[in-house]
Amino acid sequence: MTTAPFDFAPLLAAGLPPPAVKYAGFPKYNFVGGHNDAEHVPVEALTAAATAVLTREGRTLATYGLGSGPQGYRPLREFLVAKLGRDAGIACAADDILITSGSLQALDLVNGILLNRGDTVLIEQATYQGSLNRLARLGVNTVGIPLDRDGMRIDALAAALADLERRGVRPKYIYTIPTVQNPTGTILPEERRHALLRLAHQYAVPIFEDDCYADLIWDGKRPPALFAMSPHGGVIHIGSFSKSVAPALRVGYIVADWPLIARMLALKTDAGSGALEQMVLAEFCAQHFATHVPALTRGLRKKLDTLMEALAEQFGTAAEFDEPKGGIFLWVKLAEPVDTLKLYPVALAAGIALNPGAEWSTDKGDAKGRMRLCFANPSHAAIRAGVAALAEVCRKESGVPARIANVERRAARGS
Ligand SMILES: Cc1ncc(COP(=O)(O)O)c(C=O)c1O
């Protein structure tokens, strides 16, 4: 006897997002997402750290929170206090830090305590899709602020704030990725940071600083965090170990004053983020973070060079980009008439995954010819072959580039 499967469809909650697509493996040439360089996952040191910390403290796993309380494993928070003080100029205590399950959970918690449907936030025009999607789902209005080679344009921010004030709208926050911006790879210089803080103070709008790429800067130099520079507070800072160590660990953090942490803790209903990851990271970072990150960054820089060379060779002037100051992404502009939303499915069918620019921007039209390429995970050979394959697909689709690898082709003949 066969029975019909139980039908959950009529019981599903209202307002759910569209269902997820089933994982079918990564495409051959994978330039999407924020994956890291497999060669630089410090496997041996992580193994040794796991053994050491579990041997020493494994029995604390018997309690929720490892005896450190709900804010996360204390030695990891203490590592962060020292690291953020040294690198970002942030003076904070372990109690000002909340460990989260990736900085995605940090985004959710900050949004959770501040945002209501119909609210307005200011955000860099080209920005992280994960942030844009969250805001769209929450029914929050986004005002995109254009960027130039030095990150968010302060004149445009000033104009947007003045305009909102005229319309009686007080934005809930200014979301920014000031230190190696995603996707543009820009770093907001110190003077602009001061100007941004002044404007935020003038209009009484908090700043939401997402600093997850700040460790991956080619020359290792970064301006202080906005959190550190603000004379008036009003900044929430989040970060992650996804980019500096490994994304699958799912460890991020929030730095904020206790009244805000207290509000976020009340929303963090998972009884603590994964304990093993926190323990292993704390053990690993105390010894190796300072040498691991420069080695990782050097490897990433080489991959960026390979990608830029491959694009220049295969696309010539049909692909324009500014060199990022660090990170794992290149924000590329393809010549007219390329529409990367249309290119995306055709490229994917050919085994090449790219992020279409429109999904990473508040201005879909402006980003039509843009794509974001993550260069961290593919090998050098895959970067070269993937870009060559993409040029071929793009030319067939749109006639761009007219010349591939400096060889003129006739797009019309499909050769
Ligand atoms: C700007 C930005 N914020 C937050 C995240 C979330 O990362 P995770 O949850 O892995 O820390 C990402 C991931 O790519 C990102 O680019």
Short mmCIF file of C-alpha atoms and ligand atoms in Angstrom, two decimals:
data_model
loop_
_atom_site.label_atom_id
_atom_site.label_comp_id
_atom_site.label_asym_id
_atom_site.label_seq_id
_atom_site.Cartn_x
_atom_site.Cartn_y
_atom_site.Cartn_z
CA MET A 1 0.00 0.00 0.00
CA THR A 2 1.35 3.43 -0.88
CA THR A 3 0.44 6.43 1.20
CA ALA A 4 0.58 9.98 -0.12
CA PRO A 5 3.39 11.97 1.51
CA PHE A 6 2.22 14.38 4.21
CA ASP A 7 1.54 17.78 2.68
CA PHE A 8 3.14 20.56 4.70
CA ALA A 9 2.41 23.23 2.08
CA PRO A 10 -0.86 24.52 3.58
CA LEU A 11 0.76 24.69 7.03
CA LEU A 12 3.80 26.80 6.11
CA ALA A 13 4.13 30.13 7.88
CA ALA A 14 3.16 33.22 5.90
CA GLY A 15 5.89 35.41 4.42
CA LEU A 16 8.61 32.79 4.11
CA PRO A 17 11.40 33.52 1.64
CA PRO A 18 11.52 31.35 -1.52
CA PRO A 19 12.77 27.80 -0.85
CA ALA A 20 16.51 27.12 -1.02
CA VAL A 21 17.99 25.37 -4.03
CA LYS A 22 19.45 21.95 -3.29
CA TYR A 23 23.24 21.82 -3.18
CA ALA A 24 24.60 20.10 -6.26
CA GLY A 25 28.32 20.65 -5.73
CA PHE A 26 30.43 23.64 -6.70
CA PRO A 27 30.76 24.58 -10.35
CA LYS A 28 34.10 23.88 -12.03
CA TYR A 29 35.13 27.54 -11.97
CA ASN A 30 33.74 28.98 -8.77
CA PHE A 31 34.15 32.73 -8.42
CA VAL A 32 31.20 33.25 -6.07
CA GLY A 33 30.74 33.50 -2.34
CA GLY A 34 33.33 34.37 0.24
CA HIS A 35 35.27 31.11 0.23
CA ASN A 36 38.85 31.15 1.40
CA ASP A 37 42.11 29.69 0.10
CA ALA A 38 42.21 25.96 0.93
CA GLU A 39 46.02 25.96 0.77
CA HIS A 40 46.08 28.43 3.65
CA VAL A 41 43.79 26.67 6.06
CA PRO A 42 46.24 26.02 8.91
CA VAL A 43 45.24 22.38 9.29
CA GLU A 44 48.19 21.18 11.37
CA ALA A 45 48.08 24.07 13.80
CA LEU A 46 44.29 23.75 14.15
CA THR A 47 44.68 20.02 14.85
CA ALA A 48 47.29 20.70 17.51
CA ALA A 49 45.14 23.46 19.01
CA ALA A 50 42.12 21.15 19.16
CA THR A 51 44.11 18.44 20.92
CA ALA A 52 45.66 20.86 23.40
CA VAL A 53 42.49 22.69 24.35
CA LEU A 54 40.32 19.59 24.56
CA THR A 55 42.86 17.76 26.67
CA ARG A 56 43.09 20.71 29.02
CA GLU A 57 39.49 21.93 29.15
CA GLY A 58 37.32 19.36 27.41
CA ARG A 59 35.23 18.70 30.49
CA THR A 60 33.86 22.24 30.42
CA LEU A 61 31.80 21.07 27.43
CA ALA A 62 29.45 19.64 30.05
CA THR A 63 28.00 23.12 30.59
CA TYR A 64 26.30 25.45 28.13
CA GLY A 65 28.71 28.32 27.60
CA LEU A 66 31.86 26.45 28.75
CA GLY A 67 31.83 28.21 32.07
CA SER A 68 32.36 31.52 30.22
CA GLY A 69 28.74 32.65 30.18
CA PRO A 70 26.49 33.41 27.22
CA GLN A 71 28.82 35.96 25.54
CA GLY A 72 31.21 33.27 24.34
CA TYR A 73 34.45 31.53 25.33
CA ARG A 74 36.35 34.02 27.44
CA PRO A 75 39.88 33.27 26.11
CA LEU A 76 38.62 33.99 22.59
CA ARG A 77 37.12 37.28 23.73
CA GLU A 78 40.38 38.11 25.48
CA PHE A 79 42.31 37.40 22.30
CA LEU A 80 39.97 39.77 20.48
CA VAL A 81 40.44 42.50 23.09
CA ALA A 82 44.20 42.40 22.47
CA LYS A 83 43.94 42.03 18.68
CA LEU A 84 41.36 44.81 18.24
CA GLY A 85 43.39 47.09 20.49
CA ARG A 86 46.59 46.47 18.53
CA ASP A 87 45.19 46.47 14.98
CA ALA A 88 42.08 48.64 15.04
CA GLY A 89 42.75 50.92 18.00
CA ILE A 90 39.66 49.65 19.78
CA ALA A 91 39.81 49.88 23.56
CA CYS A 92 37.27 47.41 24.85
CA ALA A 93 36.89 44.72 27.50
CA ALA A 94 35.93 41.06 27.10
CA ASP A 95 32.47 41.98 28.39
CA ASP A 96 31.97 44.36 25.45
CA ILE A 97 32.23 41.42 23.04
CA LEU A 98 29.56 38.94 22.03
CA ILE A 99 30.73 35.89 20.07
CA THR A 100 28.28 34.96 17.30
CA SER A 101 27.78 32.14 14.81
CA GLY A 102 29.54 33.94 11.98
CA SER A 103 29.10 37.66 11.48
CA LEU A 104 25.87 36.81 9.67
CA GLN A 105 24.35 36.20 13.08
CA ALA A 106 25.85 39.51 14.16
CA LEU A 107 24.00 41.20 11.28
CA ASP A 108 20.78 39.54 12.38
CA LEU A 109 21.21 40.54 16.02
CA VAL A 110 22.04 44.17 15.27
CA ASN A 111 19.13 44.35 12.83
CA GLY A 112 16.95 42.56 15.37
CA ILE A 113 17.40 45.20 18.05
CA LEU A 114 17.22 48.24 15.79
CA LEU A 115 14.97 47.69 12.80
CA ASN A 116 11.26 47.70 12.18
CA ARG A 117 9.42 47.33 8.88
CA GLY A 118 9.36 50.68 7.09
CA ASP A 119 12.57 51.95 8.70
CA THR A 120 15.32 53.53 6.61
CA VAL A 121 19.06 52.84 6.63
CA LEU A 122 21.96 54.33 4.68
CA ILE A 123 24.28 51.85 3.03
CA GLU A 124 27.09 51.90 0.50
CA GLN A 125 25.58 51.71 -2.99
CA ALA A 126 27.64 48.63 -3.87
CA THR A 127 27.58 46.39 -0.83
CA TYR A 128 27.30 42.93 0.64
CA GLN A 129 24.37 40.99 -0.78
CA GLY A 130 23.77 39.28 2.58
CA SER A 131 23.10 42.68 4.14
CA LEU A 132 20.88 43.86 1.28
CA ASN A 133 18.80 40.67 1.36
CA ARG A 134 18.31 40.91 5.10
CA LEU A 135 17.14 44.51 4.84
CA ALA A 136 14.77 43.65 1.99
CA ARG A 137 13.25 40.79 3.98
CA LEU A 138 12.76 43.06 6.96
CA GLY A 139 10.95 45.60 4.78
CA VAL A 140 13.56 48.27 5.48
CA ASN A 141 14.21 51.08 2.97
CA THR A 142 17.81 51.43 1.83
CA VAL A 143 19.38 54.65 0.64
CA GLY A 144 22.49 53.80 -1.40
CA ILE A 145 25.50 56.09 -1.04
CA PRO A 146 27.88 56.02 -4.01
CA LEU A 147 31.53 55.05 -3.53
CA ASP A 148 34.71 56.23 -5.18
CA ARG A 149 38.25 54.87 -4.91
CA ASP A 150 38.32 55.90 -1.23
CA GLY A 151 35.07 54.22 -0.25
CA MET A 152 31.83 55.91 0.73
CA ARG A 153 31.48 59.44 -0.67
CA ILE A 154 30.96 61.75 2.25
CA ASP A 155 29.44 64.54 0.13
CA ALA A 156 26.77 62.11 -1.05
CA LEU A 157 26.19 60.89 2.50
CA ALA A 158 25.77 64.48 3.71
CA ALA A 159 23.26 65.17 0.95
CA ALA A 160 21.31 61.99 1.72
CA LEU A 161 21.17 62.75 5.44
CA ALA A 162 20.02 66.30 4.78
CA ASP A 163 17.37 65.06 2.37
CA LEU A 164 16.05 62.50 4.84
CA GLU A 165 15.93 65.12 7.58
CA ARG A 166 13.93 67.41 5.29
CA ARG A 167 11.48 64.57 4.81
CA GLY A 168 11.25 63.92 8.54
CA VAL A 169 13.00 60.54 8.34
CA ARG A 170 15.56 59.59 10.98
CA PRO A 171 17.60 56.68 9.61
CA LYS A 172 18.26 53.78 11.99
CA TYR A 173 21.91 53.41 11.03
CA ILE A 174 24.63 53.99 8.46
CA TYR A 175 25.92 50.54 7.47
CA THR A 176 29.46 50.58 6.16
CA ILE A 177 32.28 48.15 5.36
CA PRO A 178 35.01 50.78 5.65
CA THR A 179 38.10 48.59 5.70
CA VAL A 180 38.38 46.58 2.48
CA GLN A 181 34.87 47.15 1.30
CA ASN A 182 32.84 44.31 -0.20
CA PRO A 183 32.73 44.31 -3.21
CA THR A 184 34.93 47.29 -4.16
CA GLY A 185 38.00 46.53 -2.01
CA THR A 186 38.35 50.19 -1.00
CA ILE A 187 39.57 51.46 2.37
CA LEU A 188 37.98 54.60 3.83
CA PRO A 189 40.86 56.96 4.72
CA GLU A 190 41.14 58.39 8.19
CA GLU A 191 39.95 61.92 7.26
CA ARG A 192 36.81 60.49 5.70
CA ARG A 193 36.25 58.43 8.84
CA HIS A 194 36.35 61.63 10.89
CA ALA A 195 33.93 63.29 8.47
CA LEU A 196 31.60 60.29 8.58
CA LEU A 197 31.62 60.31 12.38
CA ARG A 198 30.92 64.05 12.44
CA LEU A 199 27.92 63.65 10.15
CA ALA A 200 26.61 60.67 12.10
CA HIS A 201 26.85 62.72 15.30
CA GLN A 202 25.27 65.79 13.73
CA TYR A 203 22.23 63.79 12.58
CA ALA A 204 22.20 61.48 15.64
CA VAL A 205 22.43 58.37 13.49
CA PRO A 206 24.48 55.36 14.67
CA ILE A 207 27.11 53.68 12.54
CA PHE A 208 27.09 49.96 11.92
CA GLU A 209 30.70 49.04 11.06
CA ASP A 210 31.25 45.65 9.38
CA ASP A 211 34.98 44.99 9.45
CA CYS A 212 35.29 41.35 8.41
CA TYR A 213 38.00 41.86 5.75
CA ALA A 214 40.18 44.22 7.77
CA ASP A 215 42.91 41.63 8.38
CA LEU A 216 43.48 41.02 4.67
CA ILE A 217 45.22 44.22 3.54
CA TRP A 218 48.12 43.93 1.10
CA ASP A 219 50.39 46.39 2.91
CA GLY A 220 49.03 45.42 6.35
CA LYS A 221 48.21 49.06 7.16
CA ARG A 222 44.74 50.06 8.19
CA PRO A 223 43.19 53.20 9.67
CA PRO A 224 41.67 52.87 13.13
CA ALA A 225 38.18 51.44 13.29
CA LEU A 226 35.29 53.89 13.35
CA PHE A 227 34.40 52.34 16.71
CA ALA A 228 37.80 53.42 18.01
CA MET A 229 37.69 56.91 16.51
CA SER A 230 34.24 57.98 17.65
CA PRO A 231 34.40 60.51 20.47
CA HIS A 232 30.68 60.04 21.11
CA GLY A 233 30.14 56.28 20.95
CA GLY A 234 27.26 55.44 18.64
CA VAL A 235 29.16 52.77 16.69
CA ILE A 236 28.50 49.02 16.62
CA HIS A 237 31.45 47.03 15.30
CA ILE A 238 31.28 43.49 13.95
CA GLY A 239 33.97 41.14 12.69
CA SER A 240 34.62 37.56 11.77
CA PHE A 241 37.18 34.77 11.66
CA SER A 242 35.72 33.58 8.33
CA LYS A 243 38.10 35.59 6.21
CA SER A 244 41.19 35.48 8.42
CA VAL A 245 41.02 31.77 9.32
CA ALA A 246 38.13 29.78 7.79
CA PRO A 247 34.46 30.46 6.97
CA ALA A 248 33.22 26.96 7.84
CA LEU A 249 34.14 27.58 11.50
CA ARG A 250 31.23 30.05 11.70
CA VAL A 251 32.71 32.35 14.33
CA GLY A 252 32.09 36.08 14.33
CA TYR A 253 31.70 38.76 16.98
CA ILE A 254 30.07 42.02 17.96
CA VAL A 255 31.73 44.85 19.87
CA ALA A 256 29.24 47.18 21.51
CA ASP A 257 28.40 48.77 24.83
CA TRP A 258 26.76 46.53 27.40
CA PRO A 259 23.21 47.96 27.11
CA LEU A 260 23.22 46.92 23.43
CA ILE A 261 24.91 43.56 24.08
CA ALA A 262 22.25 42.93 26.74
CA ARG A 263 19.51 43.53 24.17
CA MET A 264 21.21 41.30 21.61
CA LEU A 265 21.80 38.51 24.12
CA ALA A 266 18.09 38.47 24.78
CA LEU A 267 17.55 37.84 21.04
CA LYS A 268 20.34 35.23 20.73
CA THR A 269 18.24 32.21 21.50
CA ASP A 270 20.72 29.48 20.50
CA ALA A 271 22.18 29.01 24.00
CA GLY A 272 25.65 29.89 22.75
CA SER A 273 27.60 29.58 19.49
CA GLY A 274 29.53 26.38 18.71
CA ALA A 275 31.94 25.72 21.59
CA LEU A 276 34.59 23.62 19.83
CA GLU A 277 35.16 26.24 17.16
CA GLN A 278 35.62 28.94 19.77
CA MET A 279 38.00 26.85 21.86
CA VAL A 280 40.11 25.77 18.90
CA LEU A 281 40.24 29.30 17.50
CA ALA A 282 41.29 30.81 20.80
CA GLU A 283 44.05 28.25 21.19
CA PHE A 284 45.19 28.65 17.57
CA CYS A 285 45.01 32.44 17.46
CA ALA A 286 46.98 33.02 20.65
CA GLN A 287 50.00 31.35 19.04
CA HIS A 288 49.61 31.63 15.30
CA PHE A 289 47.26 34.43 14.22
CA ALA A 290 50.05 36.99 13.88
CA THR A 291 52.05 34.83 11.44
CA HIS A 292 49.12 33.09 9.75
CA VAL A 293 47.40 36.23 8.47
CA PRO A 294 50.37 37.75 6.56
CA ALA A 295 51.04 34.38 4.89
CA LEU A 296 47.37 34.07 3.89
CA THR A 297 47.33 37.65 2.62
CA ARG A 298 50.45 37.10 0.49
CA GLY A 299 48.80 34.06 -1.09
CA LEU A 300 45.61 36.02 -1.80
CA ARG A 301 47.57 38.87 -3.36
CA LYS A 302 49.19 36.42 -5.79
CA LYS A 303 45.79 35.07 -6.76
CA LEU A 304 44.52 38.60 -7.36
CA ASP A 305 47.49 39.21 -9.66
CA THR A 306 46.66 36.05 -11.59
CA LEU A 307 43.03 37.13 -11.91
CA MET A 308 43.89 40.66 -13.07
CA GLU A 309 46.38 39.29 -15.61
CA ALA A 310 43.87 36.76 -16.90
CA LEU A 311 41.18 39.42 -17.27
CA ALA A 312 43.54 41.77 -19.08
CA GLU A 313 44.61 38.97 -21.39
CA GLN A 314 41.16 37.59 -22.13
CA PHE A 315 38.95 40.68 -21.98
CA GLY A 316 41.43 43.49 -22.72
CA THR A 317 39.77 46.87 -22.28
CA ALA A 318 36.32 45.23 -22.13
CA ALA A 319 36.90 44.51 -18.42
CA GLU A 320 37.64 47.48 -16.16
CA PHE A 321 38.47 47.36 -12.48
CA ASP A 322 40.26 49.22 -9.73
CA GLU A 323 42.82 47.21 -7.85
CA PRO A 324 41.40 46.32 -4.43
CA LYS A 325 43.47 47.21 -1.37
CA GLY A 326 43.03 43.73 0.09
CA GLY A 327 40.43 41.02 0.54
CA ILE A 328 39.16 38.30 -1.73
CA PHE A 329 37.08 40.06 -4.39
CA LEU A 330 37.51 41.95 -7.62
CA TRP A 331 34.65 44.23 -8.70
CA VAL A 332 34.73 44.16 -12.47
CA LYS A 333 32.88 46.31 -14.99
CA LEU A 334 32.27 44.67 -18.36
CA ALA A 335 31.73 46.80 -21.44
CA GLU A 336 28.30 47.54 -22.90
CA PRO A 337 26.02 45.79 -23.67
CA VAL A 338 26.86 43.11 -21.10
CA ASP A 339 24.16 42.49 -18.52
CA THR A 340 25.69 40.21 -15.90
CA LEU A 341 22.25 39.07 -14.67
CA LYS A 342 21.76 37.60 -18.15
CA LEU A 343 25.35 36.37 -18.37
CA TYR A 344 25.05 34.57 -15.02
CA PRO A 345 22.86 31.57 -16.02
CA VAL A 346 24.69 31.05 -19.32
CA ALA A 347 28.06 31.13 -17.58
CA LEU A 348 26.81 28.77 -14.88
CA ALA A 349 25.63 26.30 -17.52
CA ALA A 350 29.23 26.37 -18.78
CA GLY A 351 30.56 25.67 -15.26
CA ILE A 352 31.51 29.25 -14.34
CA ALA A 353 29.91 30.89 -11.31
CA LEU A 354 30.05 34.67 -10.86
CA ASN A 355 28.11 37.14 -8.76
CA PRO A 356 26.06 39.51 -10.97
CA GLY A 357 26.59 43.12 -9.93
CA ALA A 358 22.89 43.99 -9.63
CA GLU A 359 22.63 41.64 -6.64
CA TRP A 360 25.37 43.60 -4.88
CA SER A 361 24.02 47.08 -5.37
CA THR A 362 21.16 49.35 -4.37
CA ASP A 363 21.31 50.71 -7.95
CA LYS A 364 20.53 47.75 -10.20
CA GLY A 365 20.91 49.81 -13.40
CA ASP A 366 24.31 51.18 -12.48
CA ALA A 367 25.58 47.69 -11.65
CA LYS A 368 24.22 46.03 -14.81
CA GLY A 369 27.64 45.43 -16.36
CA ARG A 370 29.32 44.65 -13.04
CA MET A 371 30.31 41.31 -11.61
CA ARG A 372 32.03 40.33 -8.41
CA LEU A 373 34.68 37.65 -8.68
CA CYS A 374 36.06 35.88 -5.60
CA PHE A 375 39.61 34.81 -6.31
CA ALA A 376 40.50 33.18 -2.98
CA ASN A 377 39.36 29.62 -3.51
CA PRO A 378 40.11 28.65 -7.15
CA SER A 379 43.68 27.61 -7.92
CA HIS A 380 45.84 29.82 -10.13
CA ALA A 381 45.23 27.40 -13.02
CA ALA A 382 41.46 27.45 -12.41
CA ILE A 383 41.47 31.25 -12.33
CA ARG A 384 43.19 31.38 -15.72
CA ALA A 385 41.03 28.67 -17.30
CA GLY A 386 37.85 30.05 -15.72
CA VAL A 387 38.43 33.57 -17.02
CA ALA A 388 39.24 32.21 -20.50
CA ALA A 389 36.03 30.16 -20.45
CA LEU A 390 34.05 33.19 -19.21
CA ALA A 391 35.42 35.38 -22.01
CA GLU A 392 34.29 32.77 -24.54
CA VAL A 393 30.77 32.53 -23.06
CA CYS A 394 30.45 36.31 -22.70
CA ARG A 395 31.52 36.92 -26.28
CA LYS A 396 28.98 34.41 -27.60
CA GLU A 397 26.29 35.98 -25.44
CA SER A 398 26.97 39.66 -26.00
CA GLY A 399 29.82 40.17 -28.47
CA VAL A 400 32.08 41.32 -25.62
CA PRO A 401 35.04 41.03 -25.68
CA ALA A 402 35.38 41.41 -29.43
CA ARG A 403 38.99 40.26 -29.12
CA ILE A 404 39.96 37.33 -26.94
CA ALA A 405 43.57 36.87 -25.89
CA ASN A 406 44.33 39.56 -28.46
CA VAL A 407 42.88 37.48 -31.26
CA GLU A 408 40.07 39.16 -33.13
CA ARG A 409 36.93 37.04 -33.49
CA ARG A 410 33.70 37.55 -35.32
CA ALA A 411 30.97 37.40 -32.73
CA ALA A 412 28.30 37.27 -35.42
CA ARG A 413 29.68 34.01 -36.79
CA GLY A 414 29.84 32.60 -33.29
CA SER A 415 33.42 31.52 -33.93
C1 LIG B 1 30.64 42.29 4.51
C2 LIG B 1 30.30 40.95 5.07
N1 LIG B 1 29.72 40.86 6.28
C3 LIG B 1 29.42 39.70 6.84
C4 LIG B 1 29.68 38.50 6.18
C5 LIG B 1 29.30 37.22 6.84
O1 LIG B 1 30.36 36.37 7.04
P1 LIG B 1 30.45 35.28 8.19
O2 LIG B 1 29.07 34.99 8.68
O3 LIG B 1 31.07 34.10 7.53
O4 LIG B 1 31.30 35.88 9.26
C6 LIG B 1 30.29 38.52 4.92
C7 LIG B 1 30.57 37.28 4.19
O5 LIG B 1 31.00 37.23 3.06
C8 LIG B 1 30.61 39.78 4.35
O6 LIG B 1 31.19 39.89 3.16
#
